[in-house]
Amino acid sequence: MAHLVFTLSPLLLLLLSSVQPTHAVDYQVINNAANTPGGKRFANEVEINYSRDTLSAATTFIWRIFQQANPADRKGVQKVTLIVESMDGVAYTLNNEIHLSANYVAGYSGNIKIEITGVLYHEMTHVWHWNGNGRAPGGLIEGVADYVRLKAGLRNGYSDSFFNDLLGKSVDQLWSDYKAKYNS
């Protein structure tokens, strides 16, 4: 019985998504680093179809979190493109394009599919999040994207090691740096 419900749910979602074709979003995934270790790992372990489905699922989740049931309340994005490419960093979003680092994919030591799912939820938030025409503080924009990722259950919460892995400094060192800069 549970299997039947699980099988019907995607069919129901597909049916419901086709009811309003004027608000459909086209998702495209391009692997420009297919011949690199990260591009190959992306293709084999994350997969293009999974990434496309994740972009769609993230969109639905974000609209729910942002309480944007009415299409008129959403940004008018018709197409979102994920581009896997050789670059430094993890990922960045520019308008409706998400750029994912094949270098990061190659070097990540954990479950890459789960990690990239979290990265895509974070980056999709930037696609759908209003940013005050570029005037909203960067910390606010990143905080909202992190919040969405956490709400989706794609990070078990931050730990001291997370900050060390991300920034190369412990929480204590970051706090000391902050106090030194702003305590004067």
mmCIF file of C-alpha atoms in Angstrom, residues 57-144:
data_model
loop_
_atom_site.group_PDB
_atom_site.id
_atom_site.type_symbol
_atom_site.label_atom_id
_atom_site.label_comp_id
_atom_site.label_asym_id
_atom_site.label_seq_id
_atom_site.Cartn_x
_atom_site.Cartn_y
_atom_site.Cartn_z
ATOM 1 C CA ALA A 57 11.789 20.104 -6.342
ATOM 2 C CA ALA A 58 13.814 22.971 -4.858
ATOM 3 C CA THR A 59 11.651 25.489 -6.715
ATOM 4 C CA THR A 60 8.452 24.021 -5.290
ATOM 5 C CA PHE A 61 9.979 23.897 -1.805
ATOM 6 C CA ILE A 62 11.227 27.499 -1.990
ATOM 7 C CA TRP A 63 7.869 28.808 -3.203
ATOM 8 C CA ARG A 64 6.259 27.083 -0.207
ATOM 9 C CA ILE A 65 8.838 28.473 2.257
ATOM 10 C CA PHE A 66 8.469 31.967 0.750
ATOM 11 C CA GLN A 67 4.668 31.565 0.866
ATOM 12 C CA GLN A 68 4.379 32.282 -2.850
ATOM 13 C CA ALA A 69 1.387 30.136 -3.814
ATOM 14 C CA ASN A 70 0.278 32.824 -6.239
ATOM 15 C CA PRO A 71 2.457 32.955 -9.381
ATOM 16 C CA ALA A 72 2.069 36.739 -9.424
ATOM 17 C CA ASP A 73 4.124 36.877 -6.199
ATOM 18 C CA ARG A 74 7.101 35.057 -7.742
ATOM 19 C CA LYS A 75 9.965 36.274 -9.861
ATOM 20 C CA GLY A 76 9.181 35.804 -13.546
ATOM 21 C CA VAL A 77 11.865 33.225 -14.269
ATOM 22 C CA GLN A 78 11.021 30.960 -17.200
ATOM 23 C CA LYS A 79 14.259 28.979 -17.413
ATOM 24 C CA VAL A 80 16.959 27.936 -14.956
ATOM 25 C CA THR A 81 20.279 26.559 -16.190
ATOM 26 C CA LEU A 82 22.773 24.605 -14.116
ATOM 27 C CA ILE A 83 26.269 24.719 -15.613
ATOM 28 C CA VAL A 84 28.983 22.404 -14.311
ATOM 29 C CA GLU A 85 32.376 23.918 -15.087
ATOM 30 C CA SER A 86 35.986 23.985 -13.949
ATOM 31 C CA MET A 87 36.315 26.855 -11.490
ATOM 32 C CA ASP A 88 37.313 27.651 -7.928
ATOM 33 C CA GLY A 89 34.823 27.749 -5.074
ATOM 34 C CA VAL A 90 31.638 25.707 -4.748
ATOM 35 C CA ALA A 91 28.926 27.446 -6.765
ATOM 36 C CA TYR A 92 27.447 30.813 -7.570
ATOM 37 C CA THR A 93 24.235 32.069 -9.108
ATOM 38 C CA LEU A 94 23.911 34.872 -11.607
ATOM 39 C CA ASN A 95 20.299 35.687 -12.469
ATOM 40 C CA ASN A 96 18.855 32.333 -13.557
ATOM 41 C CA GLU A 97 22.149 30.487 -14.096
ATOM 42 C CA ILE A 98 23.727 28.328 -11.415
ATOM 43 C CA HIS A 99 27.441 27.655 -11.908
ATOM 44 C CA LEU A 100 28.712 24.563 -10.080
ATOM 45 C CA SER A 101 32.406 23.877 -9.591
ATOM 46 C CA ALA A 102 33.593 20.582 -11.071
ATOM 47 C CA ASN A 103 36.735 21.089 -8.972
ATOM 48 C CA TYR A 104 34.591 21.054 -5.815
ATOM 49 C CA VAL A 105 32.715 17.955 -7.001
ATOM 50 C CA ALA A 106 36.015 16.164 -7.661
ATOM 51 C CA GLY A 107 37.485 17.030 -4.267
ATOM 52 C CA TYR A 108 34.462 16.449 -2.048
ATOM 53 C CA SER A 109 35.064 13.437 0.193
ATOM 54 C CA GLY A 110 31.509 12.672 1.374
ATOM 55 C CA ASN A 111 28.305 11.651 -0.365
ATOM 56 C CA ILE A 112 28.431 13.967 -3.367
ATOM 57 C CA LYS A 113 24.795 13.468 -4.351
ATOM 58 C CA ILE A 114 23.540 14.666 -0.957
ATOM 59 C CA GLU A 115 26.037 17.554 -0.919
ATOM 60 C CA ILE A 116 25.100 18.765 -4.391
ATOM 61 C CA THR A 117 21.404 18.481 -3.530
ATOM 62 C CA GLY A 118 22.033 20.894 -0.655
ATOM 63 C CA VAL A 119 24.100 23.190 -2.862
ATOM 64 C CA LEU A 120 21.319 23.262 -5.465
ATOM 65 C CA TYR A 121 18.653 24.130 -2.871
ATOM 66 C CA HIS A 122 20.906 26.951 -1.646
ATOM 67 C CA GLU A 123 21.609 28.256 -5.145
ATOM 68 C CA MET A 124 17.988 27.920 -6.301
ATOM 69 C CA THR A 125 17.074 30.188 -3.401
ATOM 70 C CA HIS A 126 19.201 32.870 -5.056
ATOM 71 C CA VAL A 127 17.245 32.395 -8.297
ATOM 72 C CA TRP A 128 13.880 32.939 -6.569
ATOM 73 C CA HIS A 129 14.845 35.322 -3.761
ATOM 74 C CA TRP A 130 14.151 39.007 -4.229
ATOM 75 C CA ASN A 131 17.324 40.911 -3.344
ATOM 76 C CA GLY A 132 16.232 44.541 -3.286
ATOM 77 C CA ASN A 133 17.683 45.145 -6.754
ATOM 78 C CA GLY A 134 21.111 44.142 -5.495
ATOM 79 C CA ARG A 135 20.965 46.412 -2.436
ATOM 80 C CA ALA A 136 20.122 43.778 0.219
ATOM 81 C CA PRO A 137 23.058 42.886 2.479
ATOM 82 C CA GLY A 138 24.994 39.846 1.274
ATOM 83 C CA GLY A 139 24.776 38.230 4.704
ATOM 84 C CA LEU A 140 20.982 38.415 4.569
ATOM 85 C CA ILE A 141 20.861 36.879 1.090
ATOM 86 C CA GLU A 142 23.240 34.059 2.060
ATOM 87 C CA GLY A 143 21.460 33.551 5.373
ATOM 88 C CA VAL A 144 18.106 33.051 3.654
#
